[in-house]
Amino acid sequence: MTGEIIGTYATAISLLIGSAFIIVGVIGLLKFNDPMTRLHAPTKVGTIGIGMLLLAAMIHAFTLGQTSVHEVLIMAFLFVTAPISAHFIAKVNIHTRTCQTPPPPPRDDTWSTLSTPDQEPQAEAATKS
């Protein structure tokens, strides 16, 4: 087996895997009803699918003896921007109240800080005396 044949098989496998991921993302996009669950399918699965298609293009270019850097830049841009755009779309859905809002934190004054609630210092004072 020559390197060209192995490269062709690797390209074909990458294309099949990428296409399968993209089909799963499209089916999830069409099947889910809620905007937040709809958002999850194409952002996670689609990113991997497009990454595999770009990998197939890189393998094919390498098999032909060419260098291909454009696909690496596209992958880097995609992997950086897809989660950020998904986060912003989710925040818009939460703020416009088109989806179920997340539950509030149990104690609003201490949930993201290092300060302790008022009840805990009294318990510590009772154990020290």
GROMACS .gro file of N, CA and C in nm:
model
  387
    1MET      N    1   0.084  -0.119   0.000
    1MET     CA    2   0.000   0.000   0.000
    1MET      C    3   0.088   0.125   0.000
    2THR      N    4   0.058   0.212  -0.090
    2THR     CA    5   0.137   0.334  -0.099
    2THR      C    6   0.077   0.442  -0.009
    3GLY      N    7   0.151   0.547   0.006
    3GLY     CA    8   0.105   0.658   0.088
    3GLY      C    9  -0.017   0.728   0.030
    4GLU      N   10  -0.025   0.727  -0.103
    4GLU     CA   11  -0.140   0.791  -0.168
    4GLU      C   12  -0.270   0.715  -0.140
    5ILE      N   13  -0.262   0.585  -0.139
    5ILE     CA   14  -0.381   0.504  -0.111
    5ILE      C   15  -0.422   0.521   0.036
    6ILE      N   16  -0.326   0.520   0.126
    6ILE     CA   17  -0.356   0.539   0.269
    6ILE      C   18  -0.416   0.678   0.291
    7GLY      N   19  -0.361   0.779   0.224
    7GLY     CA   20  -0.415   0.914   0.235
    7GLY      C   21  -0.557   0.923   0.181
    8THR      N   22  -0.585   0.851   0.074
    8THR     CA   23  -0.720   0.851   0.018
    8THR      C   24  -0.818   0.785   0.115
    9TYR      N   25  -0.778   0.674   0.174
    9TYR     CA   26  -0.865   0.609   0.273
    9TYR      C   27  -0.886   0.698   0.396
   10ALA      N   28  -0.780   0.761   0.442
   10ALA     CA   29  -0.793   0.851   0.558
   10ALA      C   30  -0.885   0.969   0.526
   11THR      N   31  -0.875   1.021   0.405
   11THR     CA   32  -0.963   1.130   0.362
   11THR      C   33  -1.108   1.083   0.359
   12ALA      N   34  -1.131   0.965   0.304
   12ALA     CA   35  -1.267   0.912   0.295
   12ALA      C   36  -1.326   0.887   0.434
   13ILE      N   37  -1.246   0.833   0.524
   13ILE     CA   38  -1.295   0.807   0.660
   13ILE      C   39  -1.326   0.938   0.731
   14SER      N   40  -1.240   1.037   0.716
   14SER     CA   41  -1.266   1.167   0.778
   14SER      C   42  -1.392   1.232   0.721
   15LEU      N   43  -1.414   1.219   0.592
   15LEU     CA   44  -1.535   1.273   0.530
   15LEU      C   45  -1.660   1.203   0.582
   16LEU      N   46  -1.653   1.072   0.596
   16LEU     CA   47  -1.769   0.998   0.647
   16LEU      C   48  -1.799   1.033   0.792
   17ILE      N   49  -1.696   1.041   0.874
   17ILE     CA   50  -1.717   1.076   1.015
   17ILE      C   51  -1.771   1.217   1.027
   18GLY      N   52  -1.714   1.310   0.954
   18GLY     CA   53  -1.761   1.449   0.957
   18GLY      C   54  -1.904   1.462   0.909
   19SER      N   55  -1.937   1.390   0.802
   19SER     CA   56  -2.074   1.394   0.750
   19SER      C   57  -2.172   1.335   0.850
   20ALA      N   58  -2.134   1.227   0.917
   20ALA     CA   59  -2.222   1.166   1.017
   20ALA      C   60  -2.248   1.263   1.133
   21PHE      N   61  -2.144   1.332   1.179
   21PHE     CA   62  -2.162   1.429   1.287
   21PHE      C   63  -2.254   1.543   1.243
   22ILE      N   64  -2.236   1.591   1.122
   22ILE     CA   65  -2.320   1.701   1.074
   22ILE      C   66  -2.465   1.657   1.058
   23ILE      N   67  -2.487   1.534   1.011
   23ILE     CA   68  -2.624   1.483   0.998
   23ILE      C   69  -2.690   1.472   1.136
   24VAL      N   70  -2.617   1.425   1.234
   24VAL     CA   71  -2.671   1.417   1.371
   24VAL      C   72  -2.706   1.557   1.422
   25GLY      N   73  -2.621   1.655   1.394
   25GLY     CA   74  -2.651   1.793   1.435
   25GLY      C   75  -2.774   1.849   1.368
   26VAL      N   76  -2.791   1.820   1.240
   26VAL     CA   77  -2.909   1.869   1.167
   26VAL      C   78  -3.036   1.802   1.219
   27ILE      N   79  -3.029   1.672   1.245
   27ILE     CA   80  -3.146   1.602   1.299
   27ILE      C   81  -3.181   1.657   1.437
   28GLY      N   82  -3.080   1.682   1.520
   28GLY     CA   83  -3.107   1.742   1.650
   28GLY      C   84  -3.166   1.881   1.639
   29LEU      N   85  -3.120   1.958   1.544
   29LEU     CA   86  -3.173   2.092   1.522
   29LEU      C   87  -3.319   2.087   1.480
   30LEU      N   88  -3.356   1.989   1.399
   30LEU     CA   89  -3.494   1.978   1.352
   30LEU      C   90  -3.586   1.914   1.455
   31LYS      N   91  -3.536   1.823   1.538
   31LYS     CA   92  -3.620   1.748   1.629
   31LYS      C   93  -3.650   1.822   1.760
   32PHE      N   94  -3.554   1.895   1.813
   32PHE     CA   95  -3.573   1.959   1.943
   32PHE      C   96  -3.670   2.076   1.931
   33ASN      N   97  -3.748   2.099   2.036
   33ASN     CA   98  -3.849   2.204   2.034
   33ASN      C   99  -3.802   2.332   2.102
   34ASP      N  100  -3.731   2.320   2.211
   34ASP     CA  101  -3.688   2.434   2.291
   34ASP      C  102  -3.567   2.501   2.225
   35PRO      N  103  -3.560   2.635   2.225
   35PRO     CA  104  -3.444   2.701   2.163
   35PRO      C  105  -3.311   2.663   2.228
   36MET      N  106  -3.310   2.639   2.357
   36MET     CA  107  -3.184   2.606   2.424
   36MET      C  108  -3.135   2.466   2.386
   37THR      N  109  -3.225   2.370   2.374
   37THR     CA  110  -3.183   2.237   2.331
   37THR      C  111  -3.150   2.237   2.182
   38ARG      N  112  -3.219   2.318   2.106
   38ARG     CA  113  -3.186   2.333   1.964
   38ARG      C  114  -3.047   2.389   1.946
   39LEU      N  115  -3.008   2.477   2.033
   39LEU     CA  116  -2.876   2.539   2.026
   39LEU      C  117  -2.766   2.437   2.052
   40HIS      N  118  -2.793   2.341   2.137
   40HIS     CA  119  -2.690   2.246   2.178
   40HIS      C  120  -2.648   2.154   2.063
   41ALA      N  121  -2.743   2.109   1.984
   41ALA     CA  122  -2.711   2.011   1.880
   41ALA      C  123  -2.615   2.064   1.774
   42PRO      N  124  -2.642   2.176   1.709
   42PRO     CA  125  -2.549   2.216   1.603
   42PRO      C  126  -2.417   2.272   1.654
   43THR      N  127  -2.414   2.330   1.773
   43THR     CA  128  -2.288   2.389   1.817
   43THR      C  129  -2.187   2.283   1.858
   44LYS      N  130  -2.231   2.181   1.926
   44LYS     CA  131  -2.137   2.078   1.971
   44LYS      C  132  -2.103   1.981   1.859
   45VAL      N  133  -2.206   1.925   1.800
   45VAL     CA  134  -2.185   1.822   1.698
   45VAL      C  135  -2.135   1.884   1.568
   46GLY      N  136  -2.188   1.998   1.531
   46GLY     CA  137  -2.148   2.062   1.406
   46GLY      C  138  -2.003   2.105   1.406
   47THR      N  139  -1.955   2.149   1.520
   47THR     CA  140  -1.815   2.190   1.528
   47THR      C  141  -1.721   2.073   1.502
   48ILE      N  142  -1.751   1.959   1.562
   48ILE     CA  143  -1.669   1.841   1.539
   48ILE      C  144  -1.683   1.794   1.394
   49GLY      N  145  -1.805   1.800   1.339
   49GLY     CA  146  -1.827   1.757   1.201
   49GLY      C  147  -1.751   1.843   1.102
   50ILE      N  148  -1.757   1.973   1.119
   50ILE     CA  149  -1.685   2.062   1.027
   50ILE      C  150  -1.534   2.048   1.047
   51GLY      N  151  -1.493   2.024   1.172
   51GLY     CA  152  -1.351   1.999   1.197
   51GLY      C  153  -1.301   1.875   1.125
   52MET      N  154  -1.383   1.770   1.122
   52MET     CA  155  -1.343   1.649   1.049
   52MET      C  156  -1.341   1.671   0.898
   53LEU      N  157  -1.434   1.751   0.846
   53LEU     CA  158  -1.431   1.781   0.703
   53LEU      C  159  -1.306   1.862   0.667
   54LEU      N  160  -1.270   1.955   0.752
   54LEU     CA  161  -1.146   2.032   0.727
   54LEU      C  162  -1.023   1.944   0.739
   55LEU      N  163  -1.027   1.850   0.833
   55LEU     CA  164  -0.916   1.755   0.846
   55LEU      C  165  -0.904   1.670   0.720
   56ALA      N  166  -1.017   1.630   0.663
   56ALA     CA  167  -1.014   1.554   0.537
   56ALA      C  168  -0.952   1.637   0.425
   57ALA      N  169  -0.984   1.767   0.421
   57ALA     CA  170  -0.924   1.853   0.319
   57ALA      C  171  -0.773   1.866   0.339
   58MET      N  172  -0.730   1.872   0.465
   58MET     CA  173  -0.586   1.880   0.493
   58MET      C  174  -0.514   1.751   0.452
   59ILE      N  175  -0.575   1.637   0.484
   59ILE     CA  176  -0.514   1.508   0.448
   59ILE      C  177  -0.506   1.494   0.296
   60HIS      N  178  -0.612   1.535   0.228
   60HIS     CA  179  -0.612   1.527   0.081
   60HIS      C  180  -0.504   1.617   0.020
   61ALA      N  181  -0.490   1.737   0.073
   61ALA     CA  182  -0.386   1.827   0.022
   61ALA      C  183  -0.247   1.770   0.049
   62PHE      N  184  -0.228   1.710   0.166
   62PHE     CA  185  -0.099   1.650   0.200
   62PHE      C  186  -0.071   1.531   0.109
   63THR      N  187  -0.174   1.454   0.076
   63THR     CA  188  -0.157   1.340  -0.014
   63THR      C  189  -0.113   1.385  -0.152
   64LEU      N  190  -0.164   1.500  -0.197
   64LEU     CA  191  -0.125   1.552  -0.328
   64LEU      C  192   0.010   1.623  -0.325
   65GLY      N  193   0.071   1.635  -0.207
   65GLY     CA  194   0.202   1.696  -0.197
   65GLY      C  195   0.198   1.847  -0.179
   66GLN      N  196   0.085   1.899  -0.138
   66GLN     CA  197   0.071   2.043  -0.116
   66GLN      C  198   0.060   2.070   0.033
   67THR      N  199   0.093   2.190   0.071
   67THR     CA  200   0.073   2.230   0.211
   67THR      C  201  -0.058   2.307   0.221
   68SER      N  202  -0.127   2.286   0.330
   68SER     CA  203  -0.256   2.350   0.348
   68SER      C  204  -0.265   2.406   0.489
   69VAL      N  205  -0.254   2.537   0.500
   69VAL     CA  206  -0.259   2.603   0.630
   69VAL      C  207  -0.394   2.669   0.652
   70HIS      N  208  -0.467   2.694   0.545
   70HIS     CA  209  -0.595   2.763   0.556
   70HIS      C  210  -0.693   2.687   0.646
   71GLU      N  211  -0.693   2.554   0.634
   71GLU     CA  212  -0.785   2.473   0.713
   71GLU      C  213  -0.754   2.482   0.862
   72VAL      N  214  -0.627   2.490   0.896
   72VAL     CA  215  -0.589   2.503   1.037
   72VAL      C  216  -0.641   2.635   1.093
   73LEU      N  217  -0.629   2.740   1.016
   73LEU     CA  218  -0.680   2.870   1.061
   73LEU      C  219  -0.832   2.870   1.074
   74ILE      N  220  -0.899   2.804   0.980
   74ILE     CA  221  -1.045   2.795   0.988
   74ILE      C  222  -1.086   2.715   1.111
   75MET      N  223  -1.017   2.603   1.138
   75MET     CA  224  -1.048   2.523   1.257
   75MET      C  225  -1.026   2.603   1.385
   76ALA      N  226  -0.916   2.674   1.393
   76ALA     CA  227  -0.889   2.754   1.513
   76ALA      C  228  -0.997   2.860   1.533
   77PHE      N  229  -1.034   2.927   1.425
   77PHE     CA  230  -1.139   3.028   1.434
   77PHE      C  231  -1.271   2.966   1.475
   78LEU      N  232  -1.304   2.851   1.419
   78LEU     CA  233  -1.430   2.784   1.449
   78LEU      C  234  -1.435   2.736   1.594
   79PHE      N  235  -1.327   2.675   1.641
   79PHE     CA  236  -1.326   2.623   1.777
   79PHE      C  237  -1.325   2.733   1.882
   80VAL      N  238  -1.280   2.852   1.845
   80VAL     CA  239  -1.283   2.964   1.940
   80VAL      C  240  -1.417   3.035   1.938
   81THR      N  241  -1.473   3.056   1.820
   81THR     CA  242  -1.594   3.138   1.811
   81THR      C  243  -1.723   3.061   1.834
   82ALA      N  244  -1.729   2.933   1.806
   82ALA     CA  245  -1.854   2.857   1.822
   82ALA      C  246  -1.903   2.854   1.967
   83PRO      N  247  -1.820   2.825   2.066
   83PRO     CA  248  -1.871   2.827   2.204
   83PRO      C  249  -1.911   2.967   2.250
   84ILE      N  250  -1.839   3.068   2.204
   84ILE     CA  251  -1.872   3.204   2.246
   84ILE      C  252  -2.005   3.247   2.186
   85SER      N  253  -2.026   3.220   2.059
   85SER     CA  254  -2.154   3.257   1.998
   85SER      C  255  -2.269   3.178   2.059
   86ALA      N  256  -2.247   3.050   2.091
   86ALA     CA  257  -2.352   2.971   2.157
   86ALA      C  258  -2.385   3.029   2.293
   87HIS      N  259  -2.284   3.074   2.365
   87HIS     CA  260  -2.307   3.135   2.496
   87HIS      C  261  -2.390   3.262   2.483
   88PHE      N  262  -2.359   3.345   2.385
   88PHE     CA  263  -2.435   3.469   2.366
   88PHE      C  264  -2.579   3.441   2.324
   89ILE      N  265  -2.599   3.344   2.238
   89ILE     CA  266  -2.736   3.309   2.198
   89ILE      C  267  -2.814   3.256   2.317
   90ALA      N  268  -2.750   3.176   2.402
   90ALA     CA  269  -2.818   3.126   2.522
   90ALA      C  270  -2.852   3.241   2.617
   91LYS      N  271  -2.760   3.336   2.633
   91LYS     CA  272  -2.789   3.451   2.720
   91LYS      C  273  -2.905   3.534   2.668
   92VAL      N  274  -2.914   3.550   2.536
   92VAL     CA  275  -3.026   3.624   2.478
   92VAL      C  276  -3.157   3.551   2.506
   93ASN      N  277  -3.157   3.418   2.492
   93ASN     CA  278  -3.278   3.342   2.521
   93ASN      C  279  -3.318   3.353   2.668
   94ILE      N  280  -3.221   3.354   2.756
   94ILE     CA  281  -3.253   3.366   2.899
   94ILE      C  282  -3.306   3.505   2.930
   95HIS      N  283  -3.244   3.610   2.876
   95HIS     CA  284  -3.286   3.746   2.908
   95HIS      C  285  -3.418   3.785   2.843
   96THR      N  286  -3.450   3.728   2.728
   96THR     CA  287  -3.579   3.758   2.666
   96THR      C  288  -3.689   3.666   2.718
   97ARG      N  289  -3.652   3.576   2.808
   97ARG     CA  290  -3.745   3.484   2.872
   97ARG      C  291  -3.819   3.395   2.771
   98THR      N  292  -3.751   3.355   2.666
   98THR     CA  293  -3.810   3.262   2.570
   98THR      C  294  -3.784   3.118   2.608
   99CYS      N  295  -3.714   3.095   2.717
   99CYS     CA  296  -3.687   2.960   2.763
   99CYS      C  297  -3.702   2.958   2.915
  100GLN      N  298  -3.688   2.840   2.970
  100GLN     CA  299  -3.697   2.826   3.115
  100GLN      C  300  -3.575   2.889   3.179
  101THR      N  301  -3.598   2.976   3.276
  101THR     CA  302  -3.485   3.044   3.340
  101THR      C  303  -3.419   2.952   3.442
  102PRO      N  304  -3.290   2.967   3.463
  102PRO     CA  305  -3.223   2.884   3.562
  102PRO      C  306  -3.269   2.921   3.702
  103PRO      N  307  -3.261   2.829   3.798
  103PRO     CA  308  -3.306   2.860   3.934
  103PRO      C  309  -3.214   2.963   3.998
  104PRO      N  310  -3.268   3.046   4.088
  104PRO     CA  311  -3.183   3.143   4.156
  104PRO      C  312  -3.091   3.073   4.254
  105PRO      N  313  -2.978   3.134   4.286
  105PRO     CA  314  -2.888   3.073   4.384
  105PRO      C  315  -2.953   3.073   4.522
  106PRO      N  316  -2.914   2.981   4.611
  106PRO     CA  317  -2.980   2.970   4.740
  106PRO      C  318  -2.967   3.095   4.827
  107ARG      N  319  -2.847   3.151   4.836
  107ARG     CA  320  -2.825   3.275   4.912
  107ARG      C  321  -2.759   3.373   4.817
  108ASP      N  322  -2.828   3.479   4.787
  108ASP     CA  323  -2.781   3.571   4.685
  108ASP      C  324  -2.656   3.647   4.728
  109ASP      N  325  -2.632   3.662   4.856
  109ASP     CA  326  -2.519   3.743   4.899
  109ASP      C  327  -2.389   3.664   4.910
  110THR      N  328  -2.395   3.531   4.908
  110THR     CA  329  -2.272   3.454   4.931
  110THR      C  330  -2.244   3.348   4.826
  111TRP      N  331  -2.325   3.331   4.726
  111TRP     CA  332  -2.308   3.216   4.637
  111TRP      C  333  -2.183   3.224   4.552
  112SER      N  334  -2.131   3.343   4.523
  112SER     CA  335  -2.011   3.350   4.439
  112SER      C  336  -1.898   3.425   4.506
  113THR      N  337  -1.904   3.436   4.635
  113THR     CA  338  -1.800   3.508   4.708
  113THR      C  339  -1.739   3.417   4.814
  114LEU      N  340  -1.639   3.467   4.881
  114LEU     CA  341  -1.579   3.392   4.990
  114LEU      C  342  -1.638   3.430   5.126
  115SER      N  343  -1.730   3.523   5.129
  115SER     CA  344  -1.791   3.562   5.256
  115SER      C  345  -1.883   3.451   5.304
  116THR      N  346  -1.895   3.440   5.434
  116THR     CA  347  -1.977   3.335   5.493
  116THR      C  348  -2.111   3.393   5.535
  117PRO      N  349  -2.215   3.312   5.536
  117PRO     CA  350  -2.345   3.363   5.581
  117PRO      C  351  -2.343   3.397   5.729
  118ASP      N  352  -2.444   3.469   5.773
  118ASP     CA  353  -2.450   3.514   5.913
  118ASP      C  354  -2.462   3.400   6.011
  119GLN      N  355  -2.518   3.290   5.972
  119GLN     CA  356  -2.541   3.179   6.064
  119GLN      C  357  -2.411   3.106   6.098
  120GLU      N  358  -2.320   3.097   6.007
  120GLU     CA  359  -2.198   3.022   6.031
  120GLU      C  360  -2.105   3.086   6.134
  121PRO      N  361  -2.085   3.221   6.137
  121PRO     CA  362  -1.999   3.276   6.242
  121PRO      C  363  -2.054   3.253   6.382
  122GLN      N  364  -2.186   3.251   6.400
  122GLN     CA  365  -2.244   3.226   6.531
  122GLN      C  366  -2.214   3.083   6.575
  123ALA      N  367  -2.218   2.990   6.481
  123ALA     CA  368  -2.189   2.851   6.514
  123ALA      C  369  -2.042   2.836   6.551
  124GLU      N  370  -1.953   2.909   6.482
  124GLU     CA  371  -1.811   2.902   6.515
  124GLU      C  372  -1.784   2.965   6.650
  125ALA      N  373  -1.853   3.075   6.684
  125ALA     CA  374  -1.834   3.140   6.814
  125ALA      C  375  -1.881   3.049   6.926
  126ALA      N  376  -1.987   2.974   6.905
  126ALA     CA  377  -2.038   2.884   7.007
  126ALA      C  378  -1.942   2.767   7.031
  127THR      N  379  -1.874   2.720   6.928
  127THR     CA  380  -1.780   2.609   6.945
  127THR      C  381  -1.649   2.654   7.007
  128LYS      N  382  -1.611   2.783   6.989
  128LYS     CA  383  -1.486   2.833   7.047
  128LYS      C  384  -1.499   2.859   7.196
  129SER      N  385  -1.618   2.893   7.246
  129SER     CA  386  -1.629   2.928   7.388
  129SER      C  387  -1.661   2.809   7.474
   0.00000   0.00000   0.00000
